[in-house]
Coordinates of N, CA and C and ligand atoms in Angstrom, one line a residue:
X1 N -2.2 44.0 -77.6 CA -1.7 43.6 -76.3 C -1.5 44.9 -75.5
X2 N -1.9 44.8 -74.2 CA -1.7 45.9 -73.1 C -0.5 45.2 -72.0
X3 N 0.0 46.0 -71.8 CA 1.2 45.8 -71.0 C 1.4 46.6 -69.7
X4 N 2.1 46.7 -68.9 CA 2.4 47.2 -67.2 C 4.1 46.6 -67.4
X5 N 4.8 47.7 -67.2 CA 6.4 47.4 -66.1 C 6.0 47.8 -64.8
X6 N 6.6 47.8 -63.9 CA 6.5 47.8 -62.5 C 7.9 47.7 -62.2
X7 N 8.2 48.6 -60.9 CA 9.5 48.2 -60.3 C 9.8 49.6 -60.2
X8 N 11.0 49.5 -59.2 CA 11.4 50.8 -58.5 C 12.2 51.9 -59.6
X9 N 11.9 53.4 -59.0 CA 12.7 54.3 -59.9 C 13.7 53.8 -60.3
X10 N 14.7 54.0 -61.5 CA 15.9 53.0 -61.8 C 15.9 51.9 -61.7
X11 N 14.9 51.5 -61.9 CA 14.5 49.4 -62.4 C 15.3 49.3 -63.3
X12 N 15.0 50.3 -64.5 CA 15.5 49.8 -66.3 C 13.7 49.9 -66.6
X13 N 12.8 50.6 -66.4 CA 11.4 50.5 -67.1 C 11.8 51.1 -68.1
X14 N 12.5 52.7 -68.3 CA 12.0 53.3 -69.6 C 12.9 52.5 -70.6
X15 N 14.3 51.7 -70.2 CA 15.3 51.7 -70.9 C 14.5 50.4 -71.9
X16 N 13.6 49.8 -71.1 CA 13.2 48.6 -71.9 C 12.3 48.6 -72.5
X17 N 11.0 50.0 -72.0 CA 10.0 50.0 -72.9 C 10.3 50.4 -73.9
X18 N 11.6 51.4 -74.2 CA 11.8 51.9 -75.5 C 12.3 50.8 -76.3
X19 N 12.6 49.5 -76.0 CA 13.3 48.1 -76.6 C 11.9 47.7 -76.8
X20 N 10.9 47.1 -75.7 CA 9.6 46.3 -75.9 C 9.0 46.9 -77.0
X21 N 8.7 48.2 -77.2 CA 7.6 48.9 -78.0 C 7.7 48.6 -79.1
X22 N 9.3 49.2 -79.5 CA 9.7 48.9 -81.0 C 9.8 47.3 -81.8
X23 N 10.1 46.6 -80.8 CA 10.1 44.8 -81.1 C 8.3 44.7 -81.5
X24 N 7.9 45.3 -80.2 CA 6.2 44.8 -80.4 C 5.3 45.5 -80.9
X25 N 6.1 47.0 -81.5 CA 5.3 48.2 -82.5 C 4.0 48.3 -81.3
X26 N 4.6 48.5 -80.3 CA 3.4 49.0 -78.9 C 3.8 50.5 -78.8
X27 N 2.6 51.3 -78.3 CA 3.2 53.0 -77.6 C 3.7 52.8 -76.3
X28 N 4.9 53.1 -76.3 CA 5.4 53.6 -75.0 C 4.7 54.6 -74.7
X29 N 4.0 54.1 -73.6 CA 3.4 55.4 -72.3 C 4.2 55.4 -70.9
X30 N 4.7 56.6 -71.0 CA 6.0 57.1 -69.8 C 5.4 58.1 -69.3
X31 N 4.7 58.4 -68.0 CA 3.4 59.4 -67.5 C 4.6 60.6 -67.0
X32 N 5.8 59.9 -66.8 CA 6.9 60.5 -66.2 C 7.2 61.4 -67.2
X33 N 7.3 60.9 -68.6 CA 8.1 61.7 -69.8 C 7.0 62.5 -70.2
X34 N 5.5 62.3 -70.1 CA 4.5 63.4 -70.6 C 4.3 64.0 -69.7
X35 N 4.5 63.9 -68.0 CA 4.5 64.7 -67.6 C 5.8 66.0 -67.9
X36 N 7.0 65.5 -67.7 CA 8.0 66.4 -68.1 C 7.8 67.0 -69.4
X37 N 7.2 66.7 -70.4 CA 6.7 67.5 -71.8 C 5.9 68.5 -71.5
X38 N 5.0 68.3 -70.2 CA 3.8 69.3 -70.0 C 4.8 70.4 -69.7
X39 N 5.2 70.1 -68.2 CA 6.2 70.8 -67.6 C 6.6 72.1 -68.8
X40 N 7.6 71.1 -69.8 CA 8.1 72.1 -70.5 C 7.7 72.7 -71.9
X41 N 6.2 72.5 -71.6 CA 5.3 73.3 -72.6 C 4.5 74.2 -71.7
X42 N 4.6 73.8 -69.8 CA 4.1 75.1 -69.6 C 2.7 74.8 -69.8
X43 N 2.4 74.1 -69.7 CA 0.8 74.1 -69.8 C 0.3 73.8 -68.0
X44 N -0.9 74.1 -68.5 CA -1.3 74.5 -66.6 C -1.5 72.9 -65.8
X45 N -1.0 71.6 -66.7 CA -1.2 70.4 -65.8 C 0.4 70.3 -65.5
X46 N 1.2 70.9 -66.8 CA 3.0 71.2 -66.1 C 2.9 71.7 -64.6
X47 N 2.5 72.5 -64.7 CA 2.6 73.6 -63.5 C 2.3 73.2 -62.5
X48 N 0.9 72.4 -62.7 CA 0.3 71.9 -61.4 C 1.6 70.9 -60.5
X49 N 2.1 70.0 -61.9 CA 2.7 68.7 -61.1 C 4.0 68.8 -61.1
X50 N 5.0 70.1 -61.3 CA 5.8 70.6 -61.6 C 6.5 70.2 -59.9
X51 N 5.9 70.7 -58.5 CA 6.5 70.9 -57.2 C 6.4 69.3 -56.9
X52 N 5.4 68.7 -57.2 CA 5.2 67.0 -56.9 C 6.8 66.6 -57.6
X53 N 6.7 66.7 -58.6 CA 7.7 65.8 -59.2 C 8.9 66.3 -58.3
X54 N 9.2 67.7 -58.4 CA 10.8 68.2 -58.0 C 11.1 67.7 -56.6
X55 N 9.6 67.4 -56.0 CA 10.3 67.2 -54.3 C 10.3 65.8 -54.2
X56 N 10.1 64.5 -55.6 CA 9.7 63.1 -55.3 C 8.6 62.8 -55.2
X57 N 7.7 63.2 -55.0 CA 6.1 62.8 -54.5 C 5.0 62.4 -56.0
X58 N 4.0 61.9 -56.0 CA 3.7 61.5 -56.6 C 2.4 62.9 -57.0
X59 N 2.4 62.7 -58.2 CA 1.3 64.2 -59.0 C 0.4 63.3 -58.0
X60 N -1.2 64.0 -58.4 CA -2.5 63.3 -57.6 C -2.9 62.6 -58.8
X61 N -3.6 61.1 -58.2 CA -4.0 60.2 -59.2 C -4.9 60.8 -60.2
X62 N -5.7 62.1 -60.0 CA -6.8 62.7 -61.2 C -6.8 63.2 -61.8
X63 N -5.3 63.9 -61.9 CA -4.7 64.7 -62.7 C -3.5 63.5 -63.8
X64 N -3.6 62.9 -62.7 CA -2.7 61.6 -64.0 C -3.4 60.9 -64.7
X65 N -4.5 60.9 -64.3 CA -5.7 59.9 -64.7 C -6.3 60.7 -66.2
X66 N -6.4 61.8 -66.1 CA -7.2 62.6 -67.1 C -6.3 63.1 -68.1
X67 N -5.1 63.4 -67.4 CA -4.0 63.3 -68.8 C -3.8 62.3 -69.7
X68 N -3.7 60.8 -69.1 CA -4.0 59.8 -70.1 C -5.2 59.6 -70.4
X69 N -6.3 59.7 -69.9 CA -7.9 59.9 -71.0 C -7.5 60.5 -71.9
X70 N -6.8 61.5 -71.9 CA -7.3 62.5 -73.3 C -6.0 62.4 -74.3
X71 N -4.8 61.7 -73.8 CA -3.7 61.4 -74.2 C -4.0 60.1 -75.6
X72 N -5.1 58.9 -74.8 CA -5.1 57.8 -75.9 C -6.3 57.1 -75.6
X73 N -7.5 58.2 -75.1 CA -8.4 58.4 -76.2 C -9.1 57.6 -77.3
X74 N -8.0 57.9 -78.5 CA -8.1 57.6 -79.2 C -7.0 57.0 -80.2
X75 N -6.3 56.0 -79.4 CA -5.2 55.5 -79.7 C -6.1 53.9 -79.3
X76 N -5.2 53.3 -80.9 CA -5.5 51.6 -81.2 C -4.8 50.7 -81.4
X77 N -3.6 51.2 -80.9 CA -2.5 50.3 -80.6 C -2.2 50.1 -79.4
X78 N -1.7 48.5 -78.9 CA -1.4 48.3 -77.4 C -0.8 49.3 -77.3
X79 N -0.6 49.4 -75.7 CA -0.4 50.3 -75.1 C 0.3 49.5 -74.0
X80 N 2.1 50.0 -73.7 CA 2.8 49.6 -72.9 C 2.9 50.9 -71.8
X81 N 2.8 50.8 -70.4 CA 2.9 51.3 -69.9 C 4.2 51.1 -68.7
X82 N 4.9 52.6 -68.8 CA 6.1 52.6 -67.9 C 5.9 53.6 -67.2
X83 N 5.6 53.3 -65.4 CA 5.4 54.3 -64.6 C 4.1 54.7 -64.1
X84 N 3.5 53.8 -64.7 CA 1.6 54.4 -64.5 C 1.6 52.5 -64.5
X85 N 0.6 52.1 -63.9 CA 0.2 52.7 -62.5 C 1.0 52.4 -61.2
X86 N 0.9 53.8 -60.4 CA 2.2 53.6 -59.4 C 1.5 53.8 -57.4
X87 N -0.1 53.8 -58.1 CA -0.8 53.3 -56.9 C -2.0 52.6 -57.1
X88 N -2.5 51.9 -55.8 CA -3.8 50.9 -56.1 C -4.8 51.7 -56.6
X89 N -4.6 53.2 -56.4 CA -6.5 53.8 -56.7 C -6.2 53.8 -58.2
X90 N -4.8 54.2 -58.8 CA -4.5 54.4 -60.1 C -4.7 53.5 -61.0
X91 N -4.7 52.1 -60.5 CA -4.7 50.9 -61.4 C -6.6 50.3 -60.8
X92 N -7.1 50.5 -60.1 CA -8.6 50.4 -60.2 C -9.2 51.1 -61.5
X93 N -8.7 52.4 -61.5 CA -9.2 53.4 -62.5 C -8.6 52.7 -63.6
X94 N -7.6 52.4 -64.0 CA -7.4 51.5 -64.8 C -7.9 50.5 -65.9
X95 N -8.4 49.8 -64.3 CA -9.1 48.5 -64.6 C -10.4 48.9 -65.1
X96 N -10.9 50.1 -64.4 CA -12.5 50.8 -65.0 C -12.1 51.0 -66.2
X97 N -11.5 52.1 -66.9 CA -11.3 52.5 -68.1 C -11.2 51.0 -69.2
X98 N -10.3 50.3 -68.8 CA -9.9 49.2 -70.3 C -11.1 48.8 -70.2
X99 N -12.2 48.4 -69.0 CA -13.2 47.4 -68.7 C -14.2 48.4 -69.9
X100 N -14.6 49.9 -69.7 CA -15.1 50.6 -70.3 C -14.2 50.1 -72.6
X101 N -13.6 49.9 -72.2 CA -12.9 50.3 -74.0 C -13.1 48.9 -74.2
X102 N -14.0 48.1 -73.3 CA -13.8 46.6 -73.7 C -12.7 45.7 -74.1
X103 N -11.2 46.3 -73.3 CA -10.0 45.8 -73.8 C -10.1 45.4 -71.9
X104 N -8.8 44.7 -72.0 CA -8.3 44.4 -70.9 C -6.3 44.5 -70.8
X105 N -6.3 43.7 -69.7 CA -4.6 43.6 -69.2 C -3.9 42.5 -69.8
X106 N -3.3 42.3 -70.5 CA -2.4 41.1 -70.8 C -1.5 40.4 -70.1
X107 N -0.6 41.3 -69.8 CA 0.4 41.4 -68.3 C 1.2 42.0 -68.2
X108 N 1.7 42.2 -66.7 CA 2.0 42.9 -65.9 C 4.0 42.6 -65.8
X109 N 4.8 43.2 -65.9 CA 6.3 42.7 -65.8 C 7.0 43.3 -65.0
X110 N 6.9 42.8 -63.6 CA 8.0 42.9 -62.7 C 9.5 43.2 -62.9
X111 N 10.4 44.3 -62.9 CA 11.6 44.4 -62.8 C 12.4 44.6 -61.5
X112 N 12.7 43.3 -61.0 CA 13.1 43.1 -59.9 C 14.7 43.7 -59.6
X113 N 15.0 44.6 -58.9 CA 16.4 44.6 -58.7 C 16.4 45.6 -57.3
X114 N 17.6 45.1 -56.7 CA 17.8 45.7 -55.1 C 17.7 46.8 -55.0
X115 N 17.4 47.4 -53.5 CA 17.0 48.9 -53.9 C 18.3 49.4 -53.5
X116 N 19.6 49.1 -52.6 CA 20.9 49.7 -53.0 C 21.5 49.8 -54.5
X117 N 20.9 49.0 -55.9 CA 21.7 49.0 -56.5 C 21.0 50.1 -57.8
X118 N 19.1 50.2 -57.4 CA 18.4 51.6 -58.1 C 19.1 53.1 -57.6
X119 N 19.1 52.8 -56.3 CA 19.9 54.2 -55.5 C 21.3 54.4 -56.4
X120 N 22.4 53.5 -56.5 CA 23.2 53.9 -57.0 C 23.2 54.1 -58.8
X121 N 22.3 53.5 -59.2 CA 21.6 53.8 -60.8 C 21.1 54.8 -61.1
X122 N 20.1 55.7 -60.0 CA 19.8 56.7 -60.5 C 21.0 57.9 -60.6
X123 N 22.1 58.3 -59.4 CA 22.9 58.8 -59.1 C 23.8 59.0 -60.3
X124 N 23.9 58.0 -61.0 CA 25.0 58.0 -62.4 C 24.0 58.1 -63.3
X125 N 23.0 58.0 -63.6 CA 21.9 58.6 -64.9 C 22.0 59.8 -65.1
X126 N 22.0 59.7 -67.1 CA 22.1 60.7 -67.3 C 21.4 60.6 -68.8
X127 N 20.4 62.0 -69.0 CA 19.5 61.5 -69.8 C 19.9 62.9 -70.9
X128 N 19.5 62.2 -72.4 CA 19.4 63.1 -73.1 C 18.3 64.3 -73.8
X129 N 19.0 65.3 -73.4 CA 18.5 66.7 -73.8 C 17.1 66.6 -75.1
X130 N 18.1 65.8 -76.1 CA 17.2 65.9 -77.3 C 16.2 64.5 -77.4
X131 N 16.6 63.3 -77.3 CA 15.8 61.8 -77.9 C 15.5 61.5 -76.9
X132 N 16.2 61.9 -75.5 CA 15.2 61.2 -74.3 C 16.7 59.6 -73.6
X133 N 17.7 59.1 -74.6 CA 18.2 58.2 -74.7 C 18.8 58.2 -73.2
X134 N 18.9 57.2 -72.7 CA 19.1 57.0 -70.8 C 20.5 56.7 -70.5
X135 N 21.4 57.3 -70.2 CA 22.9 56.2 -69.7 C 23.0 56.5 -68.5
X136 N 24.0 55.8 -68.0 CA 24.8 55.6 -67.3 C 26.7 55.8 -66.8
X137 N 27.2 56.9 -66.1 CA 28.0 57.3 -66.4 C 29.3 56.2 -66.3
X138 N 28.6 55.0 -65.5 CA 29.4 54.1 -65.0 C 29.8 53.3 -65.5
X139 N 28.0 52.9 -65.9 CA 28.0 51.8 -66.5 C 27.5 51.3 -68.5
X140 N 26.8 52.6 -68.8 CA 26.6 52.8 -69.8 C 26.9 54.2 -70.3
X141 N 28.4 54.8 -70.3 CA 28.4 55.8 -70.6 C 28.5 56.2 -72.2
X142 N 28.2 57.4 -72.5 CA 28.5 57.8 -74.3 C 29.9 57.4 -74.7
X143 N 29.9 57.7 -75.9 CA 31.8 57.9 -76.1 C 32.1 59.1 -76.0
X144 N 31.0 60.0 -76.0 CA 32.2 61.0 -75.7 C 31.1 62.0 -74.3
X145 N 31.8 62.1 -73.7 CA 31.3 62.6 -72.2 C 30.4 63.9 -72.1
X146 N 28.8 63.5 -71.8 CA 27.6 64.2 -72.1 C 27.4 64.8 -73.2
X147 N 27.9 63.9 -74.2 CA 27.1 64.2 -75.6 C 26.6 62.9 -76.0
X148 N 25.3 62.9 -76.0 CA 24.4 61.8 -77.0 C 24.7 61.1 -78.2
X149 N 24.9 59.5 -78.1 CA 25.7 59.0 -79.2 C 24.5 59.1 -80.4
X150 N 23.0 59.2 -80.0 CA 22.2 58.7 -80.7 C 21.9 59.9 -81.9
X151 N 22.0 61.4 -80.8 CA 21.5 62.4 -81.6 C 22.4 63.9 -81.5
X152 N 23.8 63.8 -80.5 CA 25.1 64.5 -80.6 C 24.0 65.6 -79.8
X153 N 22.8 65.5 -79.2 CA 22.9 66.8 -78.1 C 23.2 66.4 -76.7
X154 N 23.2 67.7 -76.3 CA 23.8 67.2 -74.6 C 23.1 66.6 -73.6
X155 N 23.5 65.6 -72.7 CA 23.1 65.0 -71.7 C 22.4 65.7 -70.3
X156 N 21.7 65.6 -69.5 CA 21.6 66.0 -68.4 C 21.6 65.5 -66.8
X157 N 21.7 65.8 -65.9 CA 21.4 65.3 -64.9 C 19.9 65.7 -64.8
X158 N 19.0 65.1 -64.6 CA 17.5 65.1 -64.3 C 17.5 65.9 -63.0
X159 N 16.7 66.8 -63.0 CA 16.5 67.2 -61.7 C 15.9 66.6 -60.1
X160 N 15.5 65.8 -60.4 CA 15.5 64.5 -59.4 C 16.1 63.6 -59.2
X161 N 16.8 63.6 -59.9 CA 18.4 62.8 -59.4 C 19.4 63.0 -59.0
X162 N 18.7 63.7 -57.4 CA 19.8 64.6 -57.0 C 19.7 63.2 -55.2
X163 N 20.4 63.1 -54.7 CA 20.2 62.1 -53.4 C 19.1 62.2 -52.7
X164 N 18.8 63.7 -52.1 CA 17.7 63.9 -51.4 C 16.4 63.5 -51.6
X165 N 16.3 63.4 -53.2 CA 15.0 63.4 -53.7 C 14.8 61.9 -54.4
X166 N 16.2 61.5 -54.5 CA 16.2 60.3 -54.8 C 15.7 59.1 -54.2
X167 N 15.8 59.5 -52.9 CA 16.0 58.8 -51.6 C 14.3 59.1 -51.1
X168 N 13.5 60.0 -51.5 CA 12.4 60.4 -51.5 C 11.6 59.5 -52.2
X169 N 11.5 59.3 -53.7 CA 11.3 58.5 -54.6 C 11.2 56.8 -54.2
X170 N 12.0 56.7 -53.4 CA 12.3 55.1 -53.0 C 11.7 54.9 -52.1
X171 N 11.3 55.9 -51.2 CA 10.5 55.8 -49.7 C 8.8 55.5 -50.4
X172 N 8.7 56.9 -51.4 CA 6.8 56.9 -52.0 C 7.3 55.4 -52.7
X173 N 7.9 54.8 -53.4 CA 7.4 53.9 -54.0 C 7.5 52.6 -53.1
X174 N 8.2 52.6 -52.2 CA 8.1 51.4 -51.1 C 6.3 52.0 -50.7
X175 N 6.2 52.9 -50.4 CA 4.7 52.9 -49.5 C 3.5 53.0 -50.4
X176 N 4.0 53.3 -51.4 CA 2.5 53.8 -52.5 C 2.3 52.9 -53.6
X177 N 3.5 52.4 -54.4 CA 3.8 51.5 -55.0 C 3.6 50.1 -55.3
X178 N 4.4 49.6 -54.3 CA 5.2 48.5 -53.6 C 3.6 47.4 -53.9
X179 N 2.8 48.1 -53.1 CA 0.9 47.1 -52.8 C 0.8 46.7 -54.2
X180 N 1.0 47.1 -55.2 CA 0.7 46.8 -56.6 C 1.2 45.6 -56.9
X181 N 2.4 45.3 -56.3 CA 2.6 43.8 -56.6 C 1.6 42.7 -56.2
X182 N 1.2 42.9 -54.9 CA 0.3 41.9 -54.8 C -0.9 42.1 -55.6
X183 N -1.4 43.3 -55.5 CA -2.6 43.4 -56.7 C -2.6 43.0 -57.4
X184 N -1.7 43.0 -58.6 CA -1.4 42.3 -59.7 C -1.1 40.7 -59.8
X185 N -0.4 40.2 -58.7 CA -0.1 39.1 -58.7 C -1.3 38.3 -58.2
X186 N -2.5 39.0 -57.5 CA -4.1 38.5 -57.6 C -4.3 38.1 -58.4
X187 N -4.3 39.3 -59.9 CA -5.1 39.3 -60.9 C -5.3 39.0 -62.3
X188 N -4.0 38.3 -62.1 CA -3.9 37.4 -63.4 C -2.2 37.4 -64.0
X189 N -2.0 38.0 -64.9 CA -0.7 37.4 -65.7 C 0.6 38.2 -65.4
X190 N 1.3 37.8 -64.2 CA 2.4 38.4 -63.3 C 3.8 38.1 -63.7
X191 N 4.5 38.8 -64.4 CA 5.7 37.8 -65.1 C 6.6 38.3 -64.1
X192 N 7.9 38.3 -63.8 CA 9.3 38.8 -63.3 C 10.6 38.2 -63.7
X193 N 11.4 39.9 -63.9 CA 12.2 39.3 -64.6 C 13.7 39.5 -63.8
X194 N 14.8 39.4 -63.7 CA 16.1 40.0 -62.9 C 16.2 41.4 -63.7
X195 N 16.1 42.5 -63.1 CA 16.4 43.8 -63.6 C 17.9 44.3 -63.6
X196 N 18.3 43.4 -62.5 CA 20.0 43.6 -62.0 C 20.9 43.5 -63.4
X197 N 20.4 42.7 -64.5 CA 21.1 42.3 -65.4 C 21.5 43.4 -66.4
X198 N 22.7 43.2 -68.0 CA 22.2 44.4 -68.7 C 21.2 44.4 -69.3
X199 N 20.6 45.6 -69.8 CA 19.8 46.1 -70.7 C 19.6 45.7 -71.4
X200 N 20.4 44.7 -72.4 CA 19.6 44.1 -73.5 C 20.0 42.7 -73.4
X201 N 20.5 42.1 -71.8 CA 19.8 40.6 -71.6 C 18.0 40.8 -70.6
X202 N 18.6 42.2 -70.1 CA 16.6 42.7 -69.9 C 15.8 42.3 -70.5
X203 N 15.8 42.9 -71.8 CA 14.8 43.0 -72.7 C 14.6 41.8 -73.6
X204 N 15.7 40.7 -73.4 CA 15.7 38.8 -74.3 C 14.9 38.4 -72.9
X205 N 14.6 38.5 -71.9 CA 14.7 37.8 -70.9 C 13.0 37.9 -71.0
X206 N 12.5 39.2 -70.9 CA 11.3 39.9 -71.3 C 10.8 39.3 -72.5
X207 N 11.0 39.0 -73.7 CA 10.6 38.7 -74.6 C 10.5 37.4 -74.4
X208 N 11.6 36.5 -73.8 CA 11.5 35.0 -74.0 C 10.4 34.9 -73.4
X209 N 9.6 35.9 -71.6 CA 8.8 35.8 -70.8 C 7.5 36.0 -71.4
X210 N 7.4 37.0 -72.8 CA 6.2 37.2 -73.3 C 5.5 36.0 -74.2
X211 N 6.8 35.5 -75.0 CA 6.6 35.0 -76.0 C 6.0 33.3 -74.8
X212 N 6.4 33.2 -74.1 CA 5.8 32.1 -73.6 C 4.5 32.2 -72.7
X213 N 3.7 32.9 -72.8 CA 2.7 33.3 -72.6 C 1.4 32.7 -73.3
X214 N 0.3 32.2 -72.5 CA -0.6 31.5 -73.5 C -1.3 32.1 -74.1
Ligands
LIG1 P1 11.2 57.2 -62.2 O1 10.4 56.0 -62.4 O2 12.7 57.0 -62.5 O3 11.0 57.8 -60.8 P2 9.5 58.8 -63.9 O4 10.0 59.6 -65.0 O5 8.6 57.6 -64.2 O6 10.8 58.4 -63.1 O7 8.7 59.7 -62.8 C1 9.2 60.9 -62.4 C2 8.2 61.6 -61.5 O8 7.0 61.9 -62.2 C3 7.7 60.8 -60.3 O9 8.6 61.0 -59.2 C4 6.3 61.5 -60.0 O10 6.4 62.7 -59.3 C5 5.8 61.8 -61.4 N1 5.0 60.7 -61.9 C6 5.3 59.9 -63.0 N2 4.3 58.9 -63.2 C7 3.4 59.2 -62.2 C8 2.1 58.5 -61.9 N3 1.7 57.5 -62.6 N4 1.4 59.0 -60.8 C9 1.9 60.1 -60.1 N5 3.0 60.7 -60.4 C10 3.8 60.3 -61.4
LIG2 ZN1 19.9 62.0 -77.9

């Protein structure tokens, strides 16, 4: 099974693909989290997409596109994706590639939630140093304040989670983004779910939406 989340910076995509993957033994692909691995291995596609990411803007589709060719390749497990694809040219290329691997799309999962209430989500995110694990200082905080319950290293504020850039992020994905819903909702299997909700009535809500699927 191939998969797509969709929905604005601070939807809840990565919080659930890391719930979906493991229920459905799928790879979480986060183009966001391999790009930040590049970043901080310093390799020269880091570098390249290093100013895109810090100012909000989106890397260029060919450099995202070729990082996943060579990323899974040779990978034979669905493949869940969070964050890709986040424009129409990106999800054409897409559509070429699975068409090429003779696989296709299964569907696509809308996580709908307001964009005052992503703005105020990303603002209180805070991600961990070591496992990657996502809270919220508000609403999902640790027990003990920026230390990781999962793996006891320190928390961070993401360097794009700063307002300016926040606020950047919600503009590209209103205008670059956003078209994708109707693309998808063309092209076959368009689920949506309430994102507004918590995180693990997300991810029952998701599952009830998969599992009823023909
Ligand atoms: P969020 O969805 O919360 O904005 P991500 O970690 O998915 O966070 O993305 C962070 C940044 O990485 C984006 O603002 C963008 O610069 C870059 N990025 C991630 N995925 C893509 C993609 N598919 N195409 C272009 N740029 C991307
Ligand atoms: Zn951790």
């Amino acid at each position: 099974m191939n998969l797509i989340l969709l929905g604005y910076p601070g939807s809840g995509k990565g919080t659930l693909a890391k719930d979906l993957s493991k229920e459905l033994d799928m790879v979480h692909v986060s183009t966001g989290d391999i790009l930040r691995d590049e970043m901080a291995k310093k390799t020269q596609l880091g570098q390249e997409a290093s100013s895109y990411m810090a100012s909000g803007r989106l890397v260029p589709d060919r450099l995202v596109m070729d990082m996943l060719k060579t990323r899974l390749g040779s990978e034979t497990r669905g493949l869940l994706f969070d964050g890709f694809p986040r424009t129409v040219e990106q999800a054409e290329m897409l559509d070429g590639w699975f068409t090429s691997r003779g696989q296709g799309l299964d569907a696509v999962v809308f996580l709908n939630v307001a964009e005052d209430v992503v703005i105020a989500r990303l603002g209180s995110r805070r991600t961990c140093t070591g496992c990657g694990k996502i809270y919220n200082v508000i609403s999902a905080p640790p027990a003990k304040e920026d230390v990781c319950d999962a793996c006891g290293k320190p928390l961070m504020t993401r360097p794009d989670d700063t307002q300016a850039v926040i606020q950047k992020r919600v503009q590209v994905y209103k205008d670059q983004t956003e078209p994708l819903l109707a693309y998808y909702r063309a092209s076959g299997s368009f689920l949506q779910a309430d994102g507004g909700k918590a995180p693990d009535a997300v991810t029952k809500d998701v599952m009830a939406l998969l599992r009823a699927q023909p």
